[in-house]
Tab-separated table of C-alpha atoms and ligand atoms in Angstrom:
chain	number	residue	atom	x	y	z
A	1389	MET	CA	14.155	9.919	-24.359
A	1390	LYS	CA	15.752	11.047	-21.092
A	1391	THR	CA	15.949	7.645	-18.872
A	1392	PHE	CA	16.422	6.910	-15.325
A	1393	LYS	CA	20.207	6.322	-14.619
A	1394	HIS	CA	21.768	3.769	-12.165
A	1395	THR	CA	23.895	6.633	-10.675
A	1396	ALA	CA	20.602	8.453	-9.597
A	1397	GLY	CA	19.165	5.370	-8.233
A	1398	VAL	CA	22.260	4.636	-6.142
A	1399	HIS	CA	22.919	8.174	-4.893
A	1400	GLY	CA	19.711	10.116	-5.057
A	1401	GLY	CA	18.473	11.718	-1.748
A	1402	ARG	CA	21.880	10.689	0.097
A	1403	GLN	CA	23.588	14.008	-0.266
A	1404	ASP	CA	23.878	14.789	3.576
A	1405	LEU	CA	25.108	11.466	4.573
A	1406	ARG	CA	28.692	12.038	4.409
A	1407	GLN	CA	28.296	15.306	6.434
A	1408	LEU	CA	26.228	13.192	9.117
A	1409	GLY	CA	29.212	10.730	8.972
A	1410	VAL	CA	26.961	7.651	8.134
A	1411	HIS	CA	26.955	5.402	5.228
A	1412	ALA	CA	23.462	3.710	5.678
A	1413	LEU	CA	20.419	5.836	5.647
A	1414	PRO	CA	19.337	6.972	9.136
A	1415	VAL	CA	15.848	6.298	10.317
A	1416	ASP	CA	14.463	9.085	12.655
A	1417	LEU	CA	11.604	7.874	14.771
A	1418	SER	CA	11.189	10.893	16.674
A	1419	THR	CA	7.432	12.067	17.001
A	1420	THR	CA	8.526	15.339	18.430
A	1421	TYR	CA	11.568	17.728	18.301
A	1422	PRO	CA	13.074	19.519	21.326
A	1423	LEU	CA	12.892	23.461	20.612
A	1424	SER	CA	15.800	25.624	21.279
A	1425	ASN	CA	13.052	28.185	22.085
A	1426	VAL	CA	9.372	28.766	21.393
A	1427	GLU	CA	10.055	31.413	18.740
A	1428	ASP	CA	11.977	28.894	16.525
A	1429	GLY	CA	9.115	26.488	17.060
A	1430	MET	CA	6.705	29.111	15.817
A	1431	ALA	CA	8.676	29.875	12.744
A	1432	GLY	CA	8.991	26.115	12.019
A	1433	LEU	CA	5.419	25.436	12.651
A	1434	ASP	CA	4.338	28.317	10.160
A	1435	ALA	CA	6.673	27.250	7.382
A	1436	LEU	CA	5.570	23.556	7.417
A	1437	VAL	CA	1.963	24.190	7.838
A	1438	GLU	CA	2.146	26.415	4.609
A	1439	GLY	CA	3.620	23.536	2.661
A	1440	GLN	CA	7.340	24.273	2.807
A	1441	ALA	CA	9.475	21.287	2.305
A	1442	ARG	CA	11.564	21.546	5.452
A	1443	ALA	CA	12.159	24.189	8.419
A	1444	ASP	CA	15.089	24.582	10.961
A	1445	ASN	CA	13.089	22.978	13.367
A	1446	PRO	CA	10.567	20.283	12.358
A	1447	VAL	CA	8.267	20.733	15.659
A	1448	TYR	CA	6.353	17.621	15.176
A	1449	ALA	CA	6.662	14.465	13.000
A	1450	ARG	CA	3.380	14.966	11.142
A	1451	LEU	CA	4.763	18.103	9.717
A	1452	PHE	CA	8.212	16.646	8.625
A	1453	ASN	CA	10.451	13.684	8.885
A	1454	PRO	CA	14.068	13.591	7.566
A	1455	THR	CA	14.029	10.067	6.655
A	1456	VAL	CA	10.911	10.360	4.500
A	1457	ASP	CA	12.357	13.663	3.108
A	1458	ARG	CA	15.482	11.850	1.671
A	1459	TRP	CA	13.472	9.322	-0.158
A	1460	GLU	CA	11.196	12.139	-1.593
A	1461	LEU	CA	14.378	13.797	-3.032
A	1462	ALA	CA	15.511	10.479	-4.366
A	1463	LEU	CA	12.031	9.931	-6.118
A	1464	ALA	CA	11.874	13.509	-7.133
A	1465	GLN	CA	15.134	13.172	-8.940
A	1466	ALA	CA	14.202	9.759	-10.559
A	1467	GLU	CA	10.864	11.498	-11.864
A	1468	ASN	CA	12.738	14.674	-13.134
A	1469	ALA	CA	10.410	16.572	-10.923
A	1470	GLU	CA	11.188	19.687	-8.415
A	1471	ALA	CA	9.666	17.831	-5.618
A	1472	ALA	CA	7.900	14.605	-4.480
A	1473	VAL	CA	5.391	14.179	-1.554
A	1474	ALA	CA	5.117	10.739	0.080
A	1475	PHE	CA	1.916	9.334	1.572
A	1476	SER	CA	0.817	6.381	3.637
A	1477	SER	CA	-0.504	4.694	0.440
A	1478	GLY	CA	-1.348	5.104	-3.179
A	1479	MET	CA	-4.825	5.792	-2.355
A	1480	ALA	CA	-3.788	8.463	0.229
A	1481	ALA	CA	-1.647	10.227	-2.482
A	1482	LEU	CA	-4.722	10.128	-4.850
A	1483	THR	CA	-7.022	11.505	-2.144
A	1484	ALA	CA	-4.588	14.289	-1.334
A	1485	CYS	CA	-4.438	15.194	-5.087
A	1486	VAL	CA	-8.339	15.458	-5.154
A	1487	LEU	CA	-8.429	17.377	-1.980
A	1488	ALA	CA	-5.529	19.865	-2.984
A	1489	LEU	CA	-7.257	20.739	-6.291
A	1490	GLN	CA	-10.770	21.482	-4.961
A	1491	ASP	CA	-10.298	25.069	-4.929
A	1492	ARG	CA	-10.043	24.821	-8.755
A	1493	GLY	CA	-13.428	22.984	-8.738
A	1494	ARG	CA	-15.033	19.794	-7.930
A	1495	HIS	CA	-15.206	18.090	-11.460
A	1496	ILE	CA	-12.708	15.466	-12.564
A	1497	VAL	CA	-12.433	13.955	-16.045
A	1498	ALA	CA	-10.924	10.480	-16.133
A	1499	VAL	CA	-10.307	7.789	-18.594
A	1500	ARG	CA	-11.076	4.207	-17.825
A	1501	PRO	CA	-9.583	1.760	-16.857
A	1502	VAL	CA	-7.720	2.851	-13.743
A	1503	TYR	CA	-6.800	0.661	-10.654
A	1504	GLY	CA	-10.223	-0.727	-9.151
A	1505	THR	CA	-10.117	1.355	-5.902
A	1506	SER	CA	-9.193	4.596	-7.773
A	1507	ASP	CA	-12.178	4.033	-9.973
A	1508	HIS	CA	-14.335	3.449	-6.723
A	1509	LEU	CA	-12.940	6.565	-4.849
A	1510	LEU	CA	-13.585	8.841	-7.972
A	1511	ALA	CA	-16.920	7.309	-8.936
A	1512	SER	CA	-18.229	7.165	-5.479
A	1513	GLY	CA	-17.933	10.950	-4.926
A	1514	LEU	CA	-16.573	10.341	-1.444
A	1515	LEU	CA	-14.439	13.355	-1.556
A	1516	GLY	CA	-17.345	15.645	-2.691
A	1517	ASN	CA	-16.146	15.345	-6.438
A	1518	GLU	CA	-18.171	14.780	-9.613
A	1519	ILE	CA	-16.714	12.558	-12.441
A	1520	SER	CA	-16.961	12.189	-16.107
A	1521	TRP	CA	-15.530	9.054	-17.546
A	1522	VAL	CA	-14.551	9.555	-21.117
A	1523	ASN	CA	-12.566	8.044	-24.079
A	1524	VAL	CA	-9.085	9.689	-24.658
A	1525	ASP	CA	-10.477	11.715	-27.499
A	1526	GLU	CA	-13.389	13.049	-25.615
A	1527	ILE	CA	-11.378	14.873	-22.910
A	1528	ALA	CA	-11.254	18.441	-24.470
A	1529	ALA	CA	-15.109	18.280	-25.027
A	1530	ALA	CA	-15.622	16.999	-21.284
A	1531	ILE	CA	-13.573	19.957	-19.769
A	1532	ARG	CA	-15.902	22.507	-17.808
A	1533	THR	CA	-15.043	25.641	-15.932
A	1534	ASP	CA	-14.968	23.762	-12.780
A	1535	THR	CA	-12.835	20.844	-13.933
A	1536	ALA	CA	-9.996	20.609	-11.457
A	1537	LEU	CA	-8.073	17.547	-12.779
A	1538	VAL	CA	-7.671	15.159	-15.738
A	1539	MET	CA	-6.683	11.682	-14.432
A	1540	ILE	CA	-5.280	8.935	-16.545
A	1541	GLU	CA	-3.252	5.633	-15.820
A	1542	THR	CA	-0.679	4.506	-18.380
A	1543	PRO	CA	-0.099	1.602	-18.729
A	1544	ALA	CA	-3.442	0.946	-17.366
A	1545	ASN	CA	-4.502	-1.514	-14.691
A	1546	PRO	CA	-5.268	-4.364	-15.645
A	1547	THR	CA	-5.704	-4.154	-19.411
A	1548	LEU	CA	-2.218	-2.614	-20.124
A	1549	GLN	CA	-3.795	0.041	-22.379
A	1550	LEU	CA	-1.345	2.632	-23.142
A	1551	VAL	CA	-2.609	6.357	-23.187
A	1552	ASP	CA	-0.487	8.999	-24.911
A	1553	ILE	CA	0.270	11.464	-22.318
A	1554	GLU	CA	1.111	14.477	-24.706
A	1555	ALA	CA	-2.094	14.026	-26.479
A	1556	VAL	CA	-4.219	14.124	-23.342
A	1557	VAL	CA	-2.217	17.196	-22.160
A	1558	ALA	CA	-3.035	18.969	-25.362
A	1559	GLN	CA	-6.655	18.463	-24.709
A	1560	ALA	CA	-6.593	19.511	-21.059
A	1561	GLY	CA	-5.579	22.770	-21.774
A	1562	ASP	CA	-4.908	24.626	-18.448
A	1563	VAL	CA	-6.241	21.630	-16.388
A	1564	PRO	CA	-3.713	19.836	-14.688
A	1565	VAL	CA	-3.172	16.268	-15.744
A	1566	LEU	CA	-2.473	13.509	-13.050
A	1567	VAL	CA	-0.769	10.365	-14.571
A	1568	ASP	CA	-0.812	7.176	-12.476
A	1569	SER	CA	2.565	5.713	-13.561
A	1570	THR	CA	2.689	2.998	-11.179
A	1571	PHE	CA	3.123	0.303	-13.852
A	1572	ALA	CA	5.747	2.204	-15.567
A	1573	THR	CA	7.974	3.315	-12.687
A	1574	PRO	CA	10.521	6.164	-13.125
A	1575	VAL	CA	12.634	3.706	-14.927
A	1576	LEU	CA	10.439	3.459	-18.053
A	1577	GLN	CA	8.547	6.514	-18.000
A	1578	ASN	CA	8.623	10.039	-16.782
A	1579	PRO	CA	5.193	11.654	-17.336
A	1580	LEU	CA	6.263	15.247	-16.328
A	1581	ASN	CA	8.637	15.252	-19.477
A	1582	HIS	CA	5.589	15.001	-21.594
A	1583	GLY	CA	3.669	17.745	-19.854
A	1584	ALA	CA	1.909	16.078	-17.188
A	1585	SER	CA	1.406	18.115	-13.744
A	1586	LEU	CA	1.412	15.183	-11.295
A	1587	VAL	CA	2.590	11.723	-11.221
A	1588	LEU	CA	1.015	9.205	-8.944
A	1589	HIS	CA	2.967	6.094	-7.744
A	1590	SER	CA	1.626	3.194	-5.552
A	1591	ALA	CA	4.995	2.692	-4.166
A	1592	THR	CA	3.650	-0.440	-2.687
A	1593	LYS	CA	4.491	-1.942	-6.034
A	1594	PHE	CA	7.913	-1.693	-7.901
A	1595	LEU	CA	9.409	1.281	-5.730
A	1596	GLY	CA	9.079	-0.784	-2.603
A	1597	GLY	CA	9.579	-3.978	-4.817
A	1598	HIS	CA	9.630	-6.686	-1.940
A	1599	GLY	CA	6.087	-6.979	-0.889
A	1600	ASP	CA	6.730	-5.391	2.598
A	1601	VAL	CA	5.641	-1.788	2.465
A	1602	ILE	CA	2.461	0.070	1.564
A	1603	ALA	CA	3.142	3.606	0.337
A	1604	GLY	CA	2.421	6.321	-2.107
A	1605	ALA	CA	3.924	9.269	-3.637
A	1606	ILE	CA	3.188	12.385	-5.976
A	1607	ALA	CA	6.101	13.725	-8.011
A	1608	CYS	CA	5.272	17.236	-9.327
A	1609	SER	CA	6.327	20.939	-9.199
A	1610	GLU	CA	7.207	22.590	-5.877
A	1611	GLN	CA	4.104	24.575	-6.111
A	1612	TRP	CA	1.850	21.588	-6.177
A	1613	ALA	CA	4.106	20.013	-3.670
A	1614	ALA	CA	3.427	22.755	-1.194
A	1615	LYS	CA	-0.389	22.180	-1.541
A	1616	LEU	CA	-0.028	18.432	-1.166
A	1617	ARG	CA	2.130	18.904	2.068
A	1618	GLN	CA	-0.587	21.232	3.371
A	1619	VAL	CA	-3.249	18.361	2.849
A	1620	ARG	CA	-0.833	15.885	4.375
A	1621	VAL	CA	-0.242	17.992	7.485
A	1622	ALA	CA	-4.079	18.444	7.943
A	1623	THR	CA	-5.150	14.976	7.139
A	1624	GLY	CA	-2.142	13.048	8.470
A	1625	ALA	CA	-1.858	10.381	5.760
A	1626	LEU	CA	1.909	10.064	6.584
A	1627	LEU	CA	4.518	7.783	5.487
A	1628	HIS	CA	5.992	6.097	8.421
A	1629	PRO	CA	9.956	6.651	8.509
A	1630	TRP	CA	10.435	2.766	8.371
A	1631	ALA	CA	8.552	2.403	5.268
A	1632	ALA	CA	10.498	5.323	3.947
A	1633	TYR	CA	13.679	3.674	4.662
A	1634	LEU	CA	12.686	0.433	2.871
A	1635	LEU	CA	11.616	2.442	-0.043
A	1636	HIS	CA	14.861	4.356	-0.235
A	1637	ARG	CA	16.852	1.098	0.241
A	1638	SER	CA	14.994	-0.258	-2.825
A	1639	MET	CA	15.884	2.610	-4.958
A	1640	PRO	CA	19.570	1.562	-6.031
A	1641	THR	CA	18.078	-1.721	-7.487
A	1642	LEU	CA	15.079	-0.357	-9.022
A	1643	LYS	CA	16.340	-0.229	-12.573
A	1644	LEU	CA	18.017	-3.795	-12.239
A	1645	ARG	CA	14.740	-5.088	-10.891
A	1646	VAL	CA	12.370	-3.556	-13.508
A	1647	GLU	CA	14.692	-4.332	-16.529
A	1648	ARG	CA	14.969	-8.067	-15.219
A	1649	ALA	CA	11.302	-8.347	-14.704
A	1650	GLN	CA	10.593	-6.791	-18.080
A	1651	SER	CA	12.768	-9.473	-19.753
A	1652	VAL	CA	10.979	-12.239	-17.962
A	1653	ALA	CA	7.397	-10.862	-18.826
A	1654	GLY	CA	8.492	-10.614	-22.531
A	1655	GLU	CA	9.214	-14.328	-22.494
A	1656	LEU	CA	6.014	-15.374	-20.702
A	1657	ALA	CA	4.078	-13.163	-23.199
A	1658	LEU	CA	5.404	-14.945	-26.103
A	1659	LYS	CA	4.660	-18.304	-24.547
A	1660	LEU	CA	1.128	-17.369	-23.661
A	1661	ALA	CA	0.558	-15.740	-27.071
A	1662	ALA	CA	1.437	-19.022	-28.653
A	1663	ASP	CA	-0.800	-21.162	-26.304
A	1664	ALA	CA	-4.261	-22.632	-27.435
A	1665	ARG	CA	-5.666	-22.349	-24.073
A	1666	VAL	CA	-5.168	-18.546	-24.121
A	1667	THR	CA	-7.259	-16.342	-26.337
A	1668	ARG	CA	-5.701	-12.988	-25.932
A	1669	VAL	CA	-2.594	-11.680	-24.293
A	1670	HIS	CA	-2.514	-7.970	-23.378
A	1671	TYR	CA	1.178	-6.782	-23.358
A	1672	PRO	CA	2.443	-3.655	-25.138
A	1673	GLY	CA	5.662	-5.515	-25.935
A	1674	LEU	CA	4.163	-8.003	-28.287
A	1675	ASP	CA	4.060	-7.113	-32.057
A	1676	GLY	CA	1.178	-5.044	-33.188
A	1677	GLN	CA	-0.118	-4.015	-29.667
A	1678	ASP	CA	1.521	-0.610	-29.262
A	1679	THR	CA	-0.424	0.936	-31.898
A	1680	GLN	CA	0.366	4.507	-31.220
A	1681	ARG	CA	4.189	3.548	-31.087
A	1682	LEU	CA	4.531	4.986	-27.555
A	1683	ILE	CA	7.420	2.589	-26.585
A	1684	GLY	CA	10.405	4.585	-27.798
A	1685	ARG	CA	8.545	7.982	-27.397
A	1686	GLN	CA	6.975	7.834	-24.055
A	1687	MET	CA	8.090	4.692	-22.535
A	1688	SER	CA	11.470	2.945	-22.767
A	1689	GLY	CA	10.044	-0.425	-22.468
A	1690	PRO	CA	6.708	-2.435	-22.061
A	1691	GLY	CA	7.222	-3.084	-18.391
A	1692	SER	CA	6.714	-6.443	-16.477
A	1693	VAL	CA	2.915	-6.778	-16.080
A	1694	LEU	CA	0.550	-8.456	-18.535
A	1695	SER	CA	-2.747	-9.760	-18.655
A	1696	PHE	CA	-4.212	-12.621	-20.645
A	1697	GLU	CA	-7.743	-14.189	-21.332
A	1698	VAL	CA	-7.979	-17.829	-20.884
A	1699	ASN	CA	-10.364	-19.926	-23.451
A	1700	GLY	CA	-13.019	-20.241	-20.636
A	1701	ASP	CA	-14.936	-18.419	-18.332
A	1702	HIS	CA	-14.732	-16.913	-14.685
A	1703	ARG	CA	-14.311	-20.430	-13.112
A	1704	THR	CA	-11.634	-21.542	-15.490
A	1705	ALA	CA	-9.520	-18.244	-14.971
A	1706	ALA	CA	-10.012	-18.634	-11.092
A	1707	ALA	CA	-8.906	-22.396	-11.390
A	1708	VAL	CA	-5.693	-21.168	-12.913
A	1709	VAL	CA	-4.921	-18.970	-9.995
A	1710	ASN	CA	-5.764	-21.683	-7.606
A	1711	ALA	CA	-3.499	-24.110	-9.355
A	1712	VAL	CA	-0.237	-22.199	-9.428
A	1713	ASN	CA	2.650	-23.413	-7.097
A	1714	LEU	CA	5.709	-21.442	-7.571
A	1715	ILE	CA	3.910	-18.182	-8.476
A	1716	THR	CA	2.208	-16.441	-5.816
A	1717	PRO	CA	-1.501	-16.153	-6.098
A	1718	ALA	CA	-1.904	-12.807	-4.856
A	1719	VAL	CA	-3.096	-9.197	-5.662
A	1720	SER	CA	-0.563	-6.289	-5.924
A	1721	LEU	CA	2.417	-6.349	-8.371
A	1722	GLY	CA	5.927	-5.364	-8.836
A	1723	SER	CA	7.628	-7.619	-6.182
A	1724	VAL	CA	10.681	-9.776	-6.708
A	1725	ASP	CA	8.348	-12.899	-7.095
A	1726	THR	CA	5.970	-13.341	-9.778
A	1727	LEU	CA	2.332	-12.590	-8.854
A	1728	ILE	CA	-1.059	-13.711	-10.418
A	1729	GLN	CA	-4.510	-12.518	-9.831
A	1730	HIS	CA	-8.096	-12.425	-11.096
A	1731	PRO	CA	-8.999	-8.686	-11.724
A	1732	ALA	CA	-12.892	-9.008	-12.146
A	1733	ALA	CA	-13.031	-11.153	-8.779
A	1734	LEU	CA	-10.380	-9.048	-6.927
A	1735	THR	CA	-8.603	-5.862	-7.663
A	1736	HIS	CA	-11.517	-4.523	-9.759
A	1737	ARG	CA	-14.249	-6.012	-7.954
A	1738	VAL	CA	-15.460	-2.905	-6.442
A	1739	MET	CA	-16.270	-1.423	-9.816
A	1740	ASP	CA	-19.686	-1.696	-11.231
A	1741	ALA	CA	-20.024	-5.062	-13.302
A	1742	ASN	CA	-21.023	-3.162	-16.427
A	1743	ASP	CA	-18.520	-0.405	-16.387
A	1744	ARG	CA	-15.963	-3.212	-15.773
A	1745	GLU	CA	-16.780	-5.391	-18.813
A	1746	ASN	CA	-17.158	-2.219	-20.866
A	1747	CYS	CA	-13.404	-1.262	-20.184
A	1748	GLY	CA	-12.157	-4.684	-21.107
A	1749	ILE	CA	-11.921	-6.397	-17.770
A	1750	ARG	CA	-13.702	-9.641	-18.663
A	1751	PRO	CA	-14.377	-12.552	-16.347
A	1752	ASN	CA	-11.784	-14.834	-18.020
A	1753	LEU	CA	-8.846	-12.152	-17.605
A	1754	LEU	CA	-5.945	-12.783	-15.476
A	1755	ARG	CA	-3.110	-10.386	-14.656
A	1756	LEU	CA	0.338	-11.454	-14.214
A	1757	SER	CA	3.169	-9.399	-12.543
A	1758	ALA	CA	6.421	-10.915	-13.758
A	1759	GLY	CA	9.193	-11.199	-10.861
A	1760	LEU	CA	12.890	-11.954	-11.050
A	1761	GLU	CA	12.714	-15.775	-11.416
A	1762	GLU	CA	13.943	-17.750	-14.448
A	1763	SER	CA	11.177	-17.616	-16.995
A	1764	HIS	CA	11.244	-21.328	-17.883
A	1765	ASP	CA	10.420	-22.267	-14.111
A	1766	LEU	CA	7.550	-19.749	-14.302
A	1767	TRP	CA	6.417	-21.077	-17.568
A	1768	LYS	CA	6.355	-24.768	-16.170
A	1769	ASP	CA	4.080	-23.553	-13.317
A	1770	LEU	CA	1.927	-21.465	-15.523
A	1771	ASP	CA	1.670	-24.681	-18.048
A	1772	GLN	CA	0.672	-27.081	-15.282
A	1773	ALA	CA	-1.877	-24.502	-13.745
A	1774	LEU	CA	-3.528	-23.971	-17.237
A	1775	GLU	CA	-3.573	-27.704	-17.504
A	1776	SER	CA	-5.124	-28.468	-14.302
A	1777	ALA	CA	-7.717	-25.730	-14.852
A	1778	PHE	CA	-8.760	-27.026	-18.225
A	1779	GLU	CA	-8.949	-30.565	-16.923
A	1780	SER	CA	-11.241	-29.663	-14.320
A	1781	SER	CA	-13.429	-27.510	-16.516
A	1782	GLU	CA	-13.578	-30.488	-18.945
A	1783	SER	CA	-14.595	-32.915	-16.040
A	1784	GLN	CA	-17.172	-30.455	-14.963
A	1785	ALA	CA	-18.719	-30.175	-18.471
A	1786	ALA	CA	-18.603	-33.930	-18.974
B	2337	LIG	C1	-1.915	-0.556	-6.124
B	2337	LIG	C2	-2.392	0.535	-7.124
B	2337	LIG	C3	-2.861	1.722	-6.563
B	2337	LIG	C4	-3.200	2.058	-5.107
B	2337	LIG	O1	-2.154	2.014	-4.252
B	2337	LIG	P1	-2.110	1.471	-2.678
B	2337	LIG	O2	-0.614	1.644	-2.459
B	2337	LIG	O3	-2.563	0.019	-2.641
B	2337	LIG	O4	-2.964	2.195	-1.919
B	2337	LIG	C5	-3.166	2.785	-7.327
B	2337	LIG	N1	-2.818	2.776	-8.607
B	2337	LIG	C6	-2.333	1.775	-9.279
B	2337	LIG	C7	-1.991	1.553	-10.692
B	2337	LIG	C8	-2.102	0.403	-8.478
B	2337	LIG	O5	-1.630	-0.506	-9.055
């Protein structure tokens, strides 16, 4: 399995810096660019509106920005992709994919669970699409002549279900497969190596990694990238150059952060699995959970997000979140600090309640994204939060 290298993380997308005579990444905040003459402007405009990656004169910042371009190059290299296209959020990136693929048809096939707002966007038909939600082994049967896209998320948010990308690609035939690989990051999984056409990242999570930037990106072939850039130019869901700077600044530490958080998550998963107040832990790194043996074949490790079911109801689970001190009670994931949240109440609240239950997002389920802290400090906090949640549920019952 090809894996992400520290060297690529440190040097990716920085090839032109020496020639520019700078060491840190330059941030270009120009909204417009002076033209040497109108003819150059026409040529630049035509090239960029058609979806080319760059032009001699960028003309206007909705068409191109060099700070964003450098981060896209770094991400493309990390994903073993020809190109990457950055957007203002993960949701903007998913929207651009749906719009870019519309000339193939309006039908999408997808496997639950996916991130709550992705589910909502596709299920609502807001973008004029139709959707069939299926199990992995029903994909081939669900494909129609107007199917534009097959979408999966692996590991899935928040149940940590793993999906075999190669098995999905085989069923999809010539329909492009989009993999939301946010939980894996390019460090643990490169879906294009397994036949996927498009890789989605909510860069808000591990790629940014410090809880201070909202961003999204698609890694893909240059052909798909050109279409996505056309959509971006037309819809304007741009990544701001400051955000691109922060994302690029986080790239050299990505592998260190992901691997450290993964070892912290592994320790917490074992503690939770052995705890009587917890009925079930969902973490592909635990014995017997990776039933398809995808770790080693598709992923190089189980990652740093886990979820667990407390021995109680919605109220008990919410009480755990309300009682943490060191751990941050917040949605989002992939930050340097450990975050805990209640999916049924928060990230997956927008879904229909039956659909939510049917794909395993139960009221007593909590999702935890491990950060970089010492795991014994985190366990101490989780232990006291569980204790206080169970005390309060006992006093309510009494
Ligand atoms: C957060 C998230 C998204 C949405 O990304 P935003 O950057 O918040 O728009 C999509 N997919 C997954 C798996 C996520 O965790």
